[in-house]
PDB file of C-alpha atoms in Angstrom:
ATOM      1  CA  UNK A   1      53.204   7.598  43.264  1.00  0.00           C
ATOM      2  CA  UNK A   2      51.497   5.092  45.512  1.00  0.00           C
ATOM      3  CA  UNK A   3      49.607   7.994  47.751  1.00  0.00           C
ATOM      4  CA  UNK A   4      48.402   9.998  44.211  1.00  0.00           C
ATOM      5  CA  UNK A   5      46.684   6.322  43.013  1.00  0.00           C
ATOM      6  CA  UNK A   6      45.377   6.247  46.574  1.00  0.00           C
ATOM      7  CA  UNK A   7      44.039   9.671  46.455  1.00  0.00           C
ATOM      8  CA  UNK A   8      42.370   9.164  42.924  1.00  0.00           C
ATOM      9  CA  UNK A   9      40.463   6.137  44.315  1.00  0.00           C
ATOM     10  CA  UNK A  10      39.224   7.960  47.293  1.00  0.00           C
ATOM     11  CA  UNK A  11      37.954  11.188  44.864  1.00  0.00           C
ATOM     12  CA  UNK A  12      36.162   8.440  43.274  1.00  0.00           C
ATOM     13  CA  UNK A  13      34.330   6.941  45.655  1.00  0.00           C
ATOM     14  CA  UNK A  14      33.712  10.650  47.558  1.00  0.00           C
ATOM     15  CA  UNK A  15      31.877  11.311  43.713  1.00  0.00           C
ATOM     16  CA  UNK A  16      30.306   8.252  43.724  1.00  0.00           C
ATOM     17  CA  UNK A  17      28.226   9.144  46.809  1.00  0.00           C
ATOM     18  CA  UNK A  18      27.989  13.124  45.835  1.00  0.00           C
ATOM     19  CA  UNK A  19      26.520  11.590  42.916  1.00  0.00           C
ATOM     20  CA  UNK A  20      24.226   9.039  44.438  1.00  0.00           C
ATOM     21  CA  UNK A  21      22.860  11.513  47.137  1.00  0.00           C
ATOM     22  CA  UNK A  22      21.845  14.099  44.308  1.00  0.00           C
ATOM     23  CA  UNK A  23      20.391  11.379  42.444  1.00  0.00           C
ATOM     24  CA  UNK A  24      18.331  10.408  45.861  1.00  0.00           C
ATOM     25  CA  UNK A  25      17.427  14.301  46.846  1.00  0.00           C
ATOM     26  CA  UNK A  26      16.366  14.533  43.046  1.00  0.00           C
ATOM     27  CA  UNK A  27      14.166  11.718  42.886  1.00  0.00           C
ATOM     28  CA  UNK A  28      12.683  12.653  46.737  1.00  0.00           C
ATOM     29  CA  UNK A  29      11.621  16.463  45.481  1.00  0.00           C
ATOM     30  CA  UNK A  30       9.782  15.134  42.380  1.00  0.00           C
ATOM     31  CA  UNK A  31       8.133  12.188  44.107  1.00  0.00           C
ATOM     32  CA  UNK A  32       6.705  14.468  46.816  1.00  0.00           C
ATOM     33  CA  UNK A  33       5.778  17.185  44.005  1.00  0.00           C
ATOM     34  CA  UNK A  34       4.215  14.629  42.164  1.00  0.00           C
ATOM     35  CA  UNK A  35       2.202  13.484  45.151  1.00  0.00           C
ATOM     36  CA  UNK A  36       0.872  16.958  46.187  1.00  0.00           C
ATOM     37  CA  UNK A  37       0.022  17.428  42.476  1.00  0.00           C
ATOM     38  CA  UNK A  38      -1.652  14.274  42.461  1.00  0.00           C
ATOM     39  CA  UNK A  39      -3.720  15.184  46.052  1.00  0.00           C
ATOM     40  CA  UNK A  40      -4.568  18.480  44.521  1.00  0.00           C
ATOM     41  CA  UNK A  41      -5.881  16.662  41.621  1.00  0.00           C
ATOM     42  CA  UNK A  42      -8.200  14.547  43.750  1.00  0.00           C
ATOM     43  CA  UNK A  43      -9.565  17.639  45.406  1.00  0.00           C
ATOM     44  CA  UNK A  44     -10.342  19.460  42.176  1.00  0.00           C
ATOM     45  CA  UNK A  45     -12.664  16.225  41.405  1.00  0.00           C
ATOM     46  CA  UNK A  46     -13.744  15.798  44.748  1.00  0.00           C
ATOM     47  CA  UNK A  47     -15.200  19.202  44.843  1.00  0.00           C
ATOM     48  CA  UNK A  48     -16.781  19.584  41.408  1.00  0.00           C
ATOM     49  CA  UNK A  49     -18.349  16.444  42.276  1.00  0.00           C
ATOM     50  CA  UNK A  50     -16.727  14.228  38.793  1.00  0.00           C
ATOM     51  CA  UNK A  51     -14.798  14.532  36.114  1.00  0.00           C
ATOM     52  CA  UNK A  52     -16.326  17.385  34.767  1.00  0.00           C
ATOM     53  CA  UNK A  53     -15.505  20.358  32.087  1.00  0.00           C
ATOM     54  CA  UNK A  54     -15.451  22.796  34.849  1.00  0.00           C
ATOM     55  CA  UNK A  55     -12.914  19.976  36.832  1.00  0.00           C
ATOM     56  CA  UNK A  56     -10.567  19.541  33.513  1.00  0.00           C
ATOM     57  CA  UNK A  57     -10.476  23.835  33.188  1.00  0.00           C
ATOM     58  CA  UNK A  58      -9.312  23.702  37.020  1.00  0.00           C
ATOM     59  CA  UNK A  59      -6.870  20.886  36.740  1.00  0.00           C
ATOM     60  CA  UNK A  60      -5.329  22.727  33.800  1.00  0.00           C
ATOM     61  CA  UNK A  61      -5.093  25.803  35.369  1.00  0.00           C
ATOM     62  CA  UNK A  62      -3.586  24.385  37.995  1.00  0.00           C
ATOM     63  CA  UNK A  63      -0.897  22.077  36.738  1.00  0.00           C
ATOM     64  CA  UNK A  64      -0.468  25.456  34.338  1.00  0.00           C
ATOM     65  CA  UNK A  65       0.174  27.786  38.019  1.00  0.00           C
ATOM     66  CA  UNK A  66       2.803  24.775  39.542  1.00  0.00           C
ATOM     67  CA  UNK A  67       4.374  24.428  35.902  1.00  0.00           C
ATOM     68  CA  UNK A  68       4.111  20.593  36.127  1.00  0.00           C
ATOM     69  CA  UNK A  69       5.083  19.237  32.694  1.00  0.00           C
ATOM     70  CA  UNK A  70       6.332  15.405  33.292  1.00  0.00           C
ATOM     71  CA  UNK A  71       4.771  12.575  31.357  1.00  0.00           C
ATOM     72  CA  UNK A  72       3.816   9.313  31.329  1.00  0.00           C
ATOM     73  CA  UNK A  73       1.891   6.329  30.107  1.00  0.00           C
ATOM     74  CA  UNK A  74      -0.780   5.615  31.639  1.00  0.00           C
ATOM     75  CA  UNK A  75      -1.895   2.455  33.267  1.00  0.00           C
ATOM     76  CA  UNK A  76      -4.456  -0.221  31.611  1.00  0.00           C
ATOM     77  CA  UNK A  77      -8.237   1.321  31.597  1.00  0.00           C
ATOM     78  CA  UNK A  78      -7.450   4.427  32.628  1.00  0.00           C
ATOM     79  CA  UNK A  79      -8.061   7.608  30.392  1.00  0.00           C
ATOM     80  CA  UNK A  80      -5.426   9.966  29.710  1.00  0.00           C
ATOM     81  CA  UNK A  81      -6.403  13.684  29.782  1.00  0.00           C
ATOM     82  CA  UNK A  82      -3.726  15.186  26.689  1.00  0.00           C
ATOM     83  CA  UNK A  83      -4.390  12.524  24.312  1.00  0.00           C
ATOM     84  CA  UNK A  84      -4.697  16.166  21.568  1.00  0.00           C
ATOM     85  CA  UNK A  85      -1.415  17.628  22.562  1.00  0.00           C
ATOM     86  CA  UNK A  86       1.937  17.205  21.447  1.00  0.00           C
ATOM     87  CA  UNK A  87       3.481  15.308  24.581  1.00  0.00           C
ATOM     88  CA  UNK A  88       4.031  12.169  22.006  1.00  0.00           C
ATOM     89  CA  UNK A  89       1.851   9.065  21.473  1.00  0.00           C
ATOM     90  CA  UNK A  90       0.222   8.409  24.313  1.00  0.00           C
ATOM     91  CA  UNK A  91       1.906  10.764  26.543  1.00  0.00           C
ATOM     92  CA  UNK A  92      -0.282  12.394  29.453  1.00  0.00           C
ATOM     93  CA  UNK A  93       0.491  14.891  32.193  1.00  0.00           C
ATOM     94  CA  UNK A  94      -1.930  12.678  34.039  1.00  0.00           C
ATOM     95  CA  UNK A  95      -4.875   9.697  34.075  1.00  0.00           C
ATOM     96  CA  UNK A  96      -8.458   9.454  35.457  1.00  0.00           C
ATOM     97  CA  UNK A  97     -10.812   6.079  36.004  1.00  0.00           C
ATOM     98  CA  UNK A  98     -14.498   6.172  37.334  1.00  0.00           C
ATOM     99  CA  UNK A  99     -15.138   3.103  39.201  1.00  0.00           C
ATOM    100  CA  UNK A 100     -18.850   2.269  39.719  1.00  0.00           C
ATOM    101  CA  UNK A 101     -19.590   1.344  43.001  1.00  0.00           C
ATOM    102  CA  UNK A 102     -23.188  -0.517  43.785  1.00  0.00           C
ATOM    103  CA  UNK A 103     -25.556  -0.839  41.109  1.00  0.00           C
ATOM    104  CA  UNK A 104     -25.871  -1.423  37.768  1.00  0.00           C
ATOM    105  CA  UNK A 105     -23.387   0.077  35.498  1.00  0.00           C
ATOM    106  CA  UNK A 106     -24.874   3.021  33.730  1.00  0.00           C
ATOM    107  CA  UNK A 107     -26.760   3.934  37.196  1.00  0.00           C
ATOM    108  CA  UNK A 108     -24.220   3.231  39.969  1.00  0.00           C
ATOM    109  CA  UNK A 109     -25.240   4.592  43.432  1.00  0.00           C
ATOM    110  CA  UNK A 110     -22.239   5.994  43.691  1.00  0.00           C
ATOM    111  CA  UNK A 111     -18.591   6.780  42.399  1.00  0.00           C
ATOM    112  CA  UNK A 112     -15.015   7.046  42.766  1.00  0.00           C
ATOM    113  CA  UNK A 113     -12.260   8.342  40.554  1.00  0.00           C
ATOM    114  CA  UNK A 114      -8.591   6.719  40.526  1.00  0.00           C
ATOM    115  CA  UNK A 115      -5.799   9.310  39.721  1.00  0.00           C
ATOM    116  CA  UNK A 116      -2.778   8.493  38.296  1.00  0.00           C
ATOM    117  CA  UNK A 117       0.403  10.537  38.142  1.00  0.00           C
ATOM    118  CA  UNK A 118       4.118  11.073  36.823  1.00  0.00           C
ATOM    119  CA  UNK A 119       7.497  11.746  37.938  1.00  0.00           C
ATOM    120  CA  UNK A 120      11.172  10.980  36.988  1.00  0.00           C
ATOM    121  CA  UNK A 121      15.008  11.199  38.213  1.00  0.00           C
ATOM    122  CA  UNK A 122      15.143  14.897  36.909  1.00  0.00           C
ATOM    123  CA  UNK A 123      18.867  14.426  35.926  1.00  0.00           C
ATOM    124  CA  UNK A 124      19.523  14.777  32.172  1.00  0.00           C
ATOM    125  CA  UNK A 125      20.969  11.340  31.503  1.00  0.00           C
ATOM    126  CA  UNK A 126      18.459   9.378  33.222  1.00  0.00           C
ATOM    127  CA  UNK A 127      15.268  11.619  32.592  1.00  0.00           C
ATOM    128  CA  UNK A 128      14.099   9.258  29.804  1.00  0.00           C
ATOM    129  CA  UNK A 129      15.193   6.226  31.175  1.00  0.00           C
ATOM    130  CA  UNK A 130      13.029   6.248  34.613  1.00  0.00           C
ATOM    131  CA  UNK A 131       9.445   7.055  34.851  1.00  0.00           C
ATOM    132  CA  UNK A 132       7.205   6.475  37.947  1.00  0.00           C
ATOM    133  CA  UNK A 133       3.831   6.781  38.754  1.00  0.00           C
ATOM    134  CA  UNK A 134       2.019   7.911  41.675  1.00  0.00           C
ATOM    135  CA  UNK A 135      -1.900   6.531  42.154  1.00  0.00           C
ATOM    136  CA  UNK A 136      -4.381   7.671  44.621  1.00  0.00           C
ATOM    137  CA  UNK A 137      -8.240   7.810  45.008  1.00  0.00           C
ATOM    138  CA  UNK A 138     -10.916  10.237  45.921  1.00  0.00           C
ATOM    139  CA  UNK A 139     -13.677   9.753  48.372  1.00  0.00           C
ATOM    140  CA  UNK A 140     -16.696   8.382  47.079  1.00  0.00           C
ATOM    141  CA  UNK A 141     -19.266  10.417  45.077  1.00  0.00           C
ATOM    142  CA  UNK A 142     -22.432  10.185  44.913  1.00  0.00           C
ATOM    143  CA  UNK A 143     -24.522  11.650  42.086  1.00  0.00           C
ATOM    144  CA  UNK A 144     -21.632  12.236  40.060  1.00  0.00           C
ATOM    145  CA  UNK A 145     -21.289  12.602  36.569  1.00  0.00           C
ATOM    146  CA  UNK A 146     -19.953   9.696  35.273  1.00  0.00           C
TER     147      UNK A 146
END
């Protein structure tokens, strides 16, 4: 009897670390996709020179091609880009600020654009219960639409 309660404790602590491994690998993979989403991001505004209509088509497209879906809130002053679709009040795939460098503020000598994206634990119990946020910055712009 003694070596099956023995046994029983050591299955439990051997699934204890399965389980906190996979919980680690999980939340490794959709960090670094969320960073590479969020780079890719960047570029698309970097190279259409702002936050443009023609940037916002890309972006979609893109996230669209990857199949990123996760959500989030996003942080205070920046602008969330699905505030018309049906991720839930105030859910966005991701979030956009212009900061005005130099200047006054409607004619700023130049630009740049804070990014802010999502990821979670993708395991089914804790999906909802973590949510993270990746920021990151593009170069400055000049002349850009702001």
């Amino acid at each position: 009897m003694r070596e099956a309660i023995g046994g029983t404790w050591l299955f439990n602590i051997v699934v204890l670390f399965v389980m906190l491994f996979t919980g680690y690998l999980c939340l490794a993979i959709n960090y670094s996709r969320a960073y590479n989403v969020k780079n890719e991001i960047v570029d698309i505004i970097e190279r259409e020179n702002g936050y443009t209509d023609k940037a916002a088509e890309d972006i979609a497209a893109y996230l669209t091609n990857v199949g990123y879906r996760t959500t989030g809130k996003c942080s205070e002053g920046m602008t969330g880009n699905n505030s018309d679709k049906d991720f839930g009040v105030g859910e966005n795939v991701y979030c956009y600020k212009v900061v005005n460098v130099g200047g006054e503020e409607d004619y700023a000598e130049s630009s740049y654009y804070q990014v802010e994206v999502f990821f979670q634990i993708d395991l089914p119990i804790f999906r909802d219960w973590f949510t993270f946020s990746i920021k990151g910055d593009s170069n400055q712009l000049f002349y850009s639409d702001v």
